[in-house]
Amino acid sequence: MEHITTDICIIGAGPVGLFAVFEAGLLKMRCHLIDVLPQVGGQLSEIYPHKPIYDIPGYPDVTAQQLVDNLMLQIAPFHPTFSLGERVENLQRNEDGSYNIITNDGTVVHCQVVVIAGGLGCFEPRKPEIDRLTDFEGKGVAYMVKNPEHFRDKKVVLAGGGDSALDWAVFLSNVAERVTLVHRGDTFRGAPDSAEKVFDLAREGKIDLILKSNVVALTGDDRLREITLLDRDQQVSHIEADHLIPLFGLSPKLGPIADWGLNIDRSAIAVNTVDYSTNIERIYAIGDINTYLGKLKLILCGFHESALMAQSAFKYVFPEQKLSFKYTTVYGVSAF
Amino acid sequence: MINLTIIDRDGGSRSVEIPEGINLSLMEVLKASEYDILATCGGMALCATCHVQVIEGPEEYFTATDTELDVLDTLPYAPPASRLACQIRITEDMDGMVFKLVGEE
């Protein structure tokens, strides 16, 4: 179990969370960021890394990933630390007002201020409607391939028609005893190369390709044993399986943050626009995850919110000090 | 005015009136009408969180474009006549159309 002590714990490493590190850093506050995704960048890196963005001041256009890369360069002098691939689970308030944030991996972050910059929430695997799917999570059902060796010499069923499903079907065909790819359509719109490879492997008998079908039910005892399929003609069939990996992309969910007693309005956190504080002292919400009268879900609005949040958070991190506002053009960027 | 009927996820339906000549997508109209529609990617046909099904309307609206099919194909469930609302521009010939929300809340 990892214990981290910092000034501000930022939940969400998207563009707004990253820029909050810069604004906090200017005021000598240290930051630790937690994100459920394995890389920084949030929606920008996960959903549209190659798309151009046109409304970032000073950039006539910049791709989403370039913006994330530049933000990482901009905050490097402040040496932020990261827990990536971890989901925030619990929040504990200490007697002195500070907080402990605990992740699903058991990482504990002790901080004076919590900043929620979670965008639309955690990106969680999109779960299809399959009877008893959740009963077998961890007992044969997984939504990602963390370690391919886990599937060696096993009967693996992949479900999905996107790039992930195609890529893992090809990769696991050399690892698993048997790979079956189930897709509700009869064509694949992933990378043409990958689709061609899958069809080739199917012709060679190295992958079982089941098209125009859906996985509808799972059966087993202490772990997954069999999968029920339904095809377009409503014919039912069964296949033996040790593992099912549904790969249907990611969907944003607010997650455990919804249970922290924050004022929530239509899946967003209500804030005071003076400083983007929430109804709970020392907890702020910035970027797409907050809501207020006139809210615009723009990256540049999130940047503005970061600056005001940092000015307000200063009083909790340095209660003995008086904050004096300084322009970076006058004082530069003074790192720790 | 252009009148659309939107069937919500719970089966209830209501009408949405849209002034003619506005340059909006169906996704933008649904958001403005306070439907719970995520539209995570902001209208770039990348996330499928504005997934709708065409129930009634001119034939050409029942077929998704290639851009939409790229995304719809990655979903666990996409009924016939599935479309991404962000890729449907509001035009006068849509008067009387019926859509059903399919995407996640």
Short mmCIF file of C-alpha atoms in Angstrom, two decimals:
data_model
loop_
_atom_site.label_atom_id
_atom_site.label_comp_id
_atom_site.label_asym_id
_atom_site.label_seq_id
_atom_site.Cartn_x
_atom_site.Cartn_y
_atom_site.Cartn_z
CA MET A 1 0.00 0.00 0.00
CA GLU A 2 1.45 3.32 -1.11
CA HIS A 3 1.20 6.43 1.13
CA ILE A 4 1.60 9.81 -0.49
CA THR A 5 1.57 13.20 1.19
CA THR A 6 0.87 16.28 -0.88
CA ASP A 7 -0.84 19.66 -0.67
CA ILE A 8 -3.52 19.17 -3.31
CA CYS A 9 -4.87 15.86 -4.56
CA ILE A 10 -6.35 16.30 -8.02
CA ILE A 11 -8.81 13.65 -9.16
CA GLY A 12 -8.59 13.51 -12.94
CA ALA A 13 -5.53 14.03 -15.12
CA GLY A 14 -7.27 15.64 -18.08
CA PRO A 15 -6.28 19.06 -19.43
CA VAL A 16 -7.98 20.96 -16.62
CA GLY A 17 -6.48 18.75 -13.89
CA LEU A 18 -3.06 19.16 -15.46
CA PHE A 19 -3.35 22.94 -15.71
CA ALA A 20 -4.46 23.06 -12.07
CA VAL A 21 -0.99 21.71 -11.23
CA PHE A 22 0.51 24.77 -12.93
CA GLU A 23 -1.72 27.25 -11.12
CA ALA A 24 -1.11 25.50 -7.80
CA GLY A 25 2.61 25.31 -8.52
CA LEU A 26 2.86 29.06 -9.02
CA LEU A 27 1.64 29.36 -5.43
CA LYS A 28 4.14 26.71 -4.23
CA MET A 29 1.50 24.05 -3.67
CA ARG A 30 2.44 20.47 -4.51
CA CYS A 31 0.01 18.25 -6.43
CA HIS A 32 -0.67 14.56 -6.78
CA LEU A 33 -3.00 13.42 -9.58
CA ILE A 34 -5.10 10.27 -9.72
CA ASP A 35 -6.77 9.00 -12.86
CA VAL A 36 -8.58 5.79 -13.68
CA LEU A 37 -7.05 5.81 -17.16
CA PRO A 38 -3.53 4.46 -17.58
CA GLN A 39 -2.33 7.68 -19.22
CA VAL A 40 -2.77 11.41 -18.65
CA GLY A 41 -4.96 13.52 -20.92
CA GLY A 42 -8.49 12.41 -20.05
CA GLN A 43 -11.00 12.65 -22.90
CA LEU A 44 -8.40 14.30 -25.12
CA SER A 45 -6.03 11.34 -25.11
CA GLU A 46 -8.67 8.67 -24.78
CA ILE A 47 -11.30 9.78 -27.26
CA TYR A 48 -9.90 12.24 -29.77
CA PRO A 49 -6.08 12.53 -29.59
CA HIS A 50 -5.71 13.44 -33.27
CA LYS A 51 -8.57 15.92 -33.51
CA PRO A 52 -7.62 19.59 -33.81
CA ILE A 53 -8.82 22.08 -31.18
CA TYR A 54 -9.25 25.68 -32.31
CA ASP A 55 -10.24 27.61 -29.20
CA ILE A 56 -7.13 27.44 -27.05
CA PRO A 57 -5.73 30.98 -26.76
CA GLY A 58 -2.39 31.33 -28.51
CA TYR A 59 -2.88 28.21 -30.62
CA PRO A 60 -4.63 28.77 -33.99
CA ASP A 61 -5.02 25.01 -33.86
CA VAL A 62 -3.54 22.24 -31.80
CA THR A 63 -4.31 18.54 -31.69
CA ALA A 64 -5.74 17.22 -28.46
CA GLN A 65 -2.65 15.11 -27.79
CA GLN A 66 -0.28 18.00 -28.55
CA LEU A 67 -2.14 20.10 -26.01
CA VAL A 68 -1.79 17.36 -23.40
CA ASP A 69 1.92 16.95 -24.21
CA ASN A 70 2.46 20.71 -23.89
CA LEU A 71 0.58 20.82 -20.59
CA MET A 72 2.90 18.09 -19.30
CA LEU A 73 5.89 20.23 -20.32
CA GLN A 74 4.33 23.28 -18.71
CA ILE A 75 3.84 21.55 -15.33
CA ALA A 76 7.14 19.62 -15.34
CA PRO A 77 8.93 22.28 -13.21
CA PHE A 78 6.47 21.60 -10.39
CA HIS A 79 7.17 17.85 -10.30
CA PRO A 80 3.61 16.56 -9.87
CA THR A 81 3.21 12.91 -8.93
CA PHE A 82 0.68 10.53 -10.44
CA SER A 83 -1.35 7.44 -9.60
CA LEU A 84 -2.58 6.36 -13.03
CA GLY A 85 -4.85 3.40 -13.70
CA GLU A 86 -6.38 3.77 -10.24
CA ARG A 87 -9.90 4.73 -9.32
CA VAL A 88 -10.65 6.92 -6.33
CA GLU A 89 -12.87 4.97 -3.96
CA ASN A 90 -12.99 6.65 -0.55
CA LEU A 91 -12.61 10.04 1.04
CA GLN A 92 -11.79 10.35 4.74
CA ARG A 93 -11.79 13.69 6.53
CA ASN A 94 -9.20 14.00 9.29
CA GLU A 95 -9.66 15.98 12.52
CA ASP A 96 -7.37 18.78 11.33
CA GLY A 97 -9.50 19.25 8.20
CA SER A 98 -7.11 17.47 5.85
CA TYR A 99 -8.23 14.50 3.78
CA ASN A 100 -7.12 11.00 2.95
CA ILE A 101 -8.07 9.83 -0.52
CA ILE A 102 -7.99 6.08 -1.01
CA THR A 103 -7.90 4.35 -4.39
CA ASN A 104 -9.05 0.90 -5.46
CA ASP A 105 -5.41 -0.22 -5.39
CA GLY A 106 -5.06 0.88 -1.77
CA THR A 107 -3.00 4.00 -2.47
CA VAL A 108 -3.58 6.58 0.27
CA VAL A 109 -3.05 10.25 -0.54
CA HIS A 110 -2.96 12.63 2.41
CA CYS A 111 -3.73 16.18 1.30
CA GLN A 112 -4.99 19.51 2.54
CA VAL A 113 -7.27 20.13 -0.44
CA VAL A 114 -9.13 17.88 -2.86
CA VAL A 115 -9.76 19.09 -6.41
CA ILE A 116 -12.17 17.06 -8.52
CA ALA A 117 -11.30 17.56 -12.18
CA GLY A 118 -12.94 14.37 -13.30
CA GLY A 119 -14.45 15.55 -16.58
CA LEU A 120 -17.51 13.44 -17.24
CA GLY A 121 -16.43 10.96 -14.59
CA CYS A 122 -14.45 7.74 -14.67
CA PHE A 123 -14.22 6.10 -18.05
CA GLU A 124 -15.44 2.61 -17.27
CA PRO A 125 -15.84 -0.34 -19.60
CA ARG A 126 -19.17 -0.34 -21.41
CA LYS A 127 -20.97 -3.43 -20.15
CA PRO A 128 -23.31 -5.24 -22.51
CA GLU A 129 -26.61 -6.66 -21.33
CA ILE A 130 -25.65 -10.27 -20.70
CA ASP A 131 -27.43 -12.42 -18.17
CA ARG A 132 -25.18 -13.03 -15.12
CA LEU A 133 -22.34 -10.95 -16.56
CA THR A 134 -21.44 -9.27 -13.27
CA ASP A 135 -21.68 -12.60 -11.36
CA PHE A 136 -18.60 -13.79 -13.21
CA GLU A 137 -16.50 -10.61 -12.99
CA GLY A 138 -13.14 -11.77 -11.68
CA LYS A 139 -14.26 -15.37 -12.23
CA GLY A 140 -13.76 -15.46 -15.97
CA VAL A 141 -15.15 -12.11 -17.10
CA ALA A 142 -12.71 -9.25 -17.63
CA TYR A 143 -13.12 -6.02 -19.56
CA MET A 144 -9.50 -5.56 -20.53
CA VAL A 145 -6.43 -7.66 -21.12
CA LYS A 146 -3.88 -6.70 -18.49
CA ASN A 147 -1.61 -9.71 -18.82
CA PRO A 148 -2.03 -11.93 -21.91
CA GLU A 149 -0.29 -14.80 -20.08
CA HIS A 150 -3.38 -15.05 -17.89
CA PHE A 151 -5.15 -16.53 -20.94
CA ARG A 152 -2.48 -19.04 -21.95
CA ASP A 153 -3.98 -22.40 -22.97
CA LYS A 154 -7.49 -21.23 -22.03
CA LYS A 155 -10.70 -21.03 -24.03
CA VAL A 156 -11.22 -17.32 -24.55
CA VAL A 157 -14.27 -15.61 -26.03
CA LEU A 158 -13.94 -11.99 -27.13
CA ALA A 159 -17.03 -9.93 -27.88
CA GLY A 160 -17.00 -6.74 -29.92
CA GLY A 161 -16.29 -5.38 -33.36
CA GLY A 162 -13.86 -2.52 -32.78
CA ASP A 163 -10.09 -2.30 -32.95
CA SER A 164 -9.55 -3.67 -29.43
CA ALA A 165 -11.57 -6.81 -30.15
CA LEU A 166 -9.74 -7.39 -33.44
CA ASP A 167 -6.26 -6.70 -32.05
CA TRP A 168 -6.70 -8.93 -29.03
CA ALA A 169 -8.24 -11.72 -31.10
CA VAL A 170 -5.14 -11.73 -33.29
CA PHE A 171 -2.76 -11.52 -30.34
CA LEU A 172 -4.45 -14.15 -28.20
CA SER A 173 -4.73 -16.60 -31.10
CA ASN A 174 -1.06 -17.37 -30.37
CA VAL A 175 -1.54 -17.64 -26.63
CA ALA A 176 -4.91 -19.17 -25.83
CA GLU A 177 -5.99 -22.75 -26.49
CA ARG A 178 -8.95 -21.40 -28.45
CA VAL A 179 -10.05 -17.88 -29.34
CA THR A 180 -13.62 -17.13 -30.38
CA LEU A 181 -14.60 -13.69 -31.58
CA VAL A 182 -18.31 -12.88 -31.38
CA HIS A 183 -19.59 -9.85 -33.25
CA ARG A 184 -23.16 -8.70 -33.74
CA GLY A 185 -22.46 -7.55 -37.33
CA ASP A 186 -20.94 -9.32 -40.31
CA THR A 187 -18.28 -6.75 -41.14
CA PHE A 188 -15.60 -5.10 -39.06
CA ARG A 189 -14.98 -1.39 -39.18
CA GLY A 190 -11.78 -1.45 -37.19
CA ALA A 191 -8.44 -0.97 -38.96
CA PRO A 192 -8.76 -2.82 -42.31
CA ASP A 193 -5.43 -4.57 -41.69
CA SER A 194 -6.61 -5.99 -38.38
CA ALA A 195 -9.96 -7.07 -39.84
CA GLU A 196 -8.16 -8.83 -42.70
CA LYS A 197 -5.86 -10.63 -40.24
CA VAL A 198 -8.85 -11.86 -38.26
CA PHE A 199 -10.57 -13.19 -41.38
CA ASP A 200 -7.28 -14.88 -42.44
CA LEU A 201 -6.86 -16.50 -39.02
CA ALA A 202 -10.47 -17.66 -39.14
CA ARG A 203 -9.88 -19.24 -42.57
CA GLU A 204 -6.80 -20.98 -41.16
CA GLY A 205 -8.88 -22.30 -38.26
CA LYS A 206 -6.91 -20.36 -35.63
CA ILE A 207 -9.86 -18.19 -34.58
CA ASP A 208 -13.52 -19.14 -34.37
CA LEU A 209 -15.41 -16.23 -35.84
CA ILE A 210 -19.08 -16.03 -34.91
CA LEU A 211 -20.80 -13.19 -36.75
CA LYS A 212 -24.34 -11.75 -36.59
CA SER A 213 -24.56 -13.01 -33.01
CA ASN A 214 -24.58 -11.69 -29.47
CA VAL A 215 -23.52 -13.19 -26.19
CA VAL A 216 -26.71 -13.27 -24.13
CA ALA A 217 -26.05 -15.38 -21.04
CA LEU A 218 -23.28 -16.94 -18.98
CA THR A 219 -23.31 -20.11 -16.94
CA GLY A 220 -20.86 -21.78 -14.60
CA ASP A 221 -20.33 -22.59 -10.96
CA ASP A 222 -17.49 -20.97 -9.06
CA ARG A 223 -16.26 -19.62 -12.39
CA LEU A 224 -17.34 -19.20 -15.99
CA ARG A 225 -17.88 -22.43 -17.93
CA GLU A 226 -20.24 -21.76 -20.82
CA ILE A 227 -21.51 -18.91 -22.97
CA THR A 228 -24.92 -18.71 -24.62
CA LEU A 229 -25.20 -17.02 -28.01
CA LEU A 230 -28.19 -15.73 -29.89
CA ASP A 231 -27.93 -15.13 -33.63
CA ARG A 232 -29.96 -12.83 -35.85
CA ASP A 233 -32.37 -15.67 -36.69
CA GLN A 234 -32.99 -16.09 -32.95
CA GLN A 235 -31.16 -19.42 -32.90
CA VAL A 236 -29.52 -20.23 -29.56
CA SER A 237 -26.14 -21.96 -29.27
CA HIS A 238 -23.64 -22.65 -26.51
CA ILE A 239 -19.85 -22.66 -26.38
CA GLU A 240 -17.45 -23.68 -23.65
CA ALA A 241 -15.37 -20.81 -22.31
CA ASP A 242 -12.92 -20.13 -19.50
CA HIS A 243 -12.90 -16.40 -20.16
CA LEU A 244 -15.18 -13.79 -21.71
CA ILE A 245 -13.71 -10.40 -22.61
CA PRO A 246 -16.40 -7.93 -23.75
CA LEU A 247 -14.65 -5.07 -25.56
CA PHE A 248 -17.20 -2.36 -26.24
CA GLY A 249 -15.24 0.76 -25.40
CA LEU A 250 -15.51 3.05 -22.43
CA SER A 251 -18.36 5.03 -21.00
CA PRO A 252 -18.12 7.87 -18.45
CA LYS A 253 -19.62 7.35 -14.99
CA LEU A 254 -19.48 9.63 -11.93
CA GLY A 255 -18.45 6.66 -9.77
CA PRO A 256 -17.94 6.73 -5.99
CA ILE A 257 -17.66 10.55 -5.96
CA ALA A 258 -21.45 10.58 -6.19
CA ASP A 259 -21.60 9.22 -2.62
CA TRP A 260 -19.44 11.86 -0.92
CA GLY A 261 -22.26 14.20 0.07
CA LEU A 262 -21.53 16.72 -2.65
CA ASN A 263 -24.38 18.69 -4.19
CA ILE A 264 -24.97 16.88 -7.47
CA ASP A 265 -27.09 18.30 -10.26
CA ARG A 266 -27.66 16.07 -13.29
CA SER A 267 -24.39 14.13 -12.88
CA ALA A 268 -22.37 17.32 -12.29
CA ILE A 269 -21.12 18.89 -9.05
CA ALA A 270 -22.67 22.24 -8.10
CA VAL A 271 -20.01 24.86 -7.24
CA ASN A 272 -19.69 28.43 -6.05
CA THR A 273 -18.39 30.49 -8.96
CA VAL A 274 -16.36 32.71 -6.62
CA ASP A 275 -13.73 30.00 -6.32
CA TYR A 276 -15.29 26.76 -7.69
CA SER A 277 -15.58 25.33 -4.19
CA THR A 278 -18.21 22.68 -3.51
CA ASN A 279 -20.59 22.49 -0.55
CA ILE A 280 -17.88 20.58 1.36
CA GLU A 281 -15.00 22.64 2.74
CA ARG A 282 -11.60 22.07 1.07
CA ILE A 283 -13.17 20.22 -1.87
CA TYR A 284 -13.26 22.00 -5.23
CA ALA A 285 -14.64 20.88 -8.59
CA ILE A 286 -13.32 22.29 -11.87
CA GLY A 287 -13.82 21.55 -15.55
CA ASP A 288 -16.58 19.51 -17.14
CA ILE A 289 -17.54 17.83 -13.87
CA ASN A 290 -18.91 21.01 -12.29
CA THR A 291 -22.07 22.96 -12.99
CA TYR A 292 -23.23 26.51 -12.33
CA LEU A 293 -25.42 29.09 -13.97
CA GLY A 294 -23.91 29.84 -17.37
CA LYS A 295 -21.52 26.89 -17.35
CA LEU A 296 -19.73 26.29 -20.65
CA LYS A 297 -17.99 22.96 -21.07
CA LEU A 298 -14.86 24.34 -22.69
CA ILE A 299 -11.26 23.53 -21.87
CA LEU A 300 -10.44 27.22 -21.62
CA CYS A 301 -13.23 27.72 -19.04
CA GLY A 302 -11.72 24.89 -17.02
CA PHE A 303 -8.35 26.65 -17.15
CA HIS A 304 -9.94 29.80 -15.72
CA GLU A 305 -11.58 27.76 -12.99
CA SER A 306 -8.18 26.20 -12.13
CA ALA A 307 -6.67 29.63 -11.50
CA LEU A 308 -9.44 30.76 -9.18
CA MET A 309 -9.47 27.42 -7.37
CA ALA A 310 -5.73 27.65 -6.66
CA GLN A 311 -6.00 31.17 -5.25
CA SER A 312 -8.73 29.97 -2.90
CA ALA A 313 -7.05 26.68 -1.92
CA PHE A 314 -3.92 28.57 -0.79
CA LYS A 315 -5.52 29.48 2.55
CA TYR A 316 -5.87 25.81 3.50
CA VAL A 317 -2.34 24.83 2.48
CA PHE A 318 -0.61 27.88 3.99
CA PRO A 319 -2.99 29.15 6.68
CA GLU A 320 -0.29 31.35 8.21
CA GLN A 321 0.56 33.15 4.97
CA LYS A 322 -1.08 36.02 3.15
CA LEU A 323 -1.50 35.46 -0.56
CA SER A 324 -0.30 38.20 -2.88
CA PHE A 325 -1.20 37.88 -6.52
CA LYS A 326 1.73 37.83 -8.96
CA TYR A 327 1.92 37.88 -12.75
CA THR A 328 4.16 35.25 -14.36
CA THR A 329 5.44 37.99 -16.70
CA VAL A 330 6.92 39.74 -13.65
CA TYR A 331 8.13 36.81 -11.58
CA GLY A 332 8.50 34.03 -14.16
CA VAL A 333 7.79 30.44 -13.25
CA SER A 334 9.56 29.71 -10.01
CA ALA A 335 9.70 25.96 -9.52
CA PHE A 336 10.10 24.14 -6.22
CA MET B 1 -41.81 24.86 -36.89
CA ILE B 2 -40.39 21.37 -37.13
CA ASN B 3 -42.06 18.92 -34.78
CA LEU B 4 -40.25 15.83 -33.60
CA THR B 5 -41.42 13.14 -31.23
CA ILE B 6 -38.79 11.76 -28.89
CA ILE B 7 -39.35 8.46 -27.10
CA ASP B 8 -37.31 8.42 -23.90
CA ARG B 9 -35.52 5.40 -22.46
CA ASP B 10 -38.42 4.73 -20.10
CA GLY B 11 -40.85 4.52 -23.03
CA GLY B 12 -42.50 7.91 -22.43
CA SER B 13 -42.63 10.28 -25.36
CA ARG B 14 -42.92 14.02 -25.82
CA SER B 15 -42.77 16.49 -28.67
CA VAL B 16 -39.96 18.86 -29.40
CA GLU B 17 -40.62 21.96 -31.49
CA ILE B 18 -37.70 23.38 -33.43
CA PRO B 19 -37.76 26.67 -35.35
CA GLU B 20 -37.04 26.28 -39.05
CA GLY B 21 -33.68 27.37 -40.37
CA ILE B 22 -31.61 26.70 -37.27
CA ASN B 23 -28.22 25.18 -37.90
CA LEU B 24 -28.17 22.52 -35.18
CA SER B 25 -27.75 18.80 -34.96
CA LEU B 26 -30.37 16.56 -33.38
CA MET B 27 -27.92 15.98 -30.51
CA GLU B 28 -27.73 19.72 -29.82
CA VAL B 29 -31.53 20.01 -29.92
CA LEU B 30 -31.91 17.09 -27.51
CA LYS B 31 -29.38 18.60 -25.10
CA ALA B 32 -31.10 21.97 -25.30
CA SER B 33 -34.40 20.22 -24.59
CA GLU B 34 -32.86 18.82 -21.39
CA TYR B 35 -32.79 15.19 -22.41
CA ASP B 36 -30.18 13.15 -20.56
CA ILE B 37 -27.87 12.68 -23.47
CA LEU B 38 -24.17 12.64 -22.70
CA ALA B 39 -22.62 13.53 -26.08
CA THR B 40 -19.19 12.99 -24.54
CA CYS B 41 -17.21 13.82 -27.67
CA GLY B 42 -19.17 16.98 -28.38
CA GLY B 43 -20.47 15.90 -31.76
CA MET B 44 -17.48 14.29 -33.45
CA ALA B 45 -19.10 10.87 -33.94
CA LEU B 46 -16.56 9.26 -31.64
CA CYS B 47 -18.33 8.18 -28.49
CA ALA B 48 -21.85 6.91 -29.36
CA THR B 49 -23.33 8.53 -26.25
CA CYS B 50 -25.95 10.30 -28.42
CA HIS B 51 -27.18 7.04 -29.92
CA VAL B 52 -30.80 7.20 -31.21
CA GLN B 53 -33.04 4.94 -33.24
CA VAL B 54 -35.17 6.27 -36.09
CA ILE B 55 -38.75 5.06 -35.61
CA GLU B 56 -40.65 7.10 -38.22
CA GLY B 57 -39.58 9.45 -40.96
CA PRO B 58 -38.25 9.70 -44.51
CA GLU B 59 -36.39 6.61 -45.66
CA GLU B 60 -33.00 8.30 -46.02
CA TYR B 61 -32.83 8.93 -42.28
CA PHE B 62 -32.92 5.22 -41.45
CA THR B 63 -29.44 4.58 -42.79
CA ALA B 64 -26.35 5.52 -40.82
CA THR B 65 -23.36 7.04 -42.61
CA ASP B 66 -20.01 5.25 -42.70
CA THR B 67 -18.72 7.60 -40.00
CA GLU B 68 -21.58 6.57 -37.74
CA LEU B 69 -21.23 2.88 -38.54
CA ASP B 70 -17.58 2.99 -37.47
CA VAL B 71 -18.76 3.88 -33.99
CA LEU B 72 -22.04 1.98 -33.88
CA ASP B 73 -20.16 -1.20 -34.74
CA THR B 74 -18.25 -1.00 -31.46
CA LEU B 75 -21.43 -1.06 -29.35
CA PRO B 76 -22.78 -4.18 -27.70
CA TYR B 77 -26.27 -3.34 -28.91
CA ALA B 78 -27.38 -1.26 -31.88
CA PRO B 79 -30.94 -1.81 -33.10
CA PRO B 80 -31.89 -1.41 -36.77
CA ALA B 81 -32.04 2.24 -37.92
CA SER B 82 -29.48 3.25 -35.28
CA ARG B 83 -28.02 6.71 -35.78
CA LEU B 84 -25.79 9.11 -33.91
CA ALA B 85 -27.85 12.21 -33.14
CA CYS B 86 -24.78 14.42 -33.56
CA GLN B 87 -24.62 13.47 -37.24
CA ILE B 88 -28.23 14.37 -38.07
CA ARG B 89 -28.68 18.02 -39.10
CA ILE B 90 -32.11 19.45 -38.44
CA THR B 91 -33.94 20.16 -41.71
CA GLU B 92 -37.53 20.93 -42.62
CA ASP B 93 -38.18 17.48 -44.09
CA MET B 94 -37.74 16.05 -40.59
CA ASP B 95 -41.12 17.42 -39.49
CA GLY B 96 -43.12 14.61 -37.90
CA MET B 97 -40.18 12.27 -37.39
CA VAL B 98 -40.02 10.00 -34.37
CA PHE B 99 -36.74 9.12 -32.65
CA LYS B 100 -36.05 6.87 -29.69
CA LEU B 101 -33.13 7.47 -27.30
CA VAL B 102 -30.87 4.43 -27.11
CA GLY B 103 -27.58 5.77 -25.74
CA GLU B 104 -26.52 5.68 -22.11
CA GLU B 105 -27.85 8.25 -19.65
#
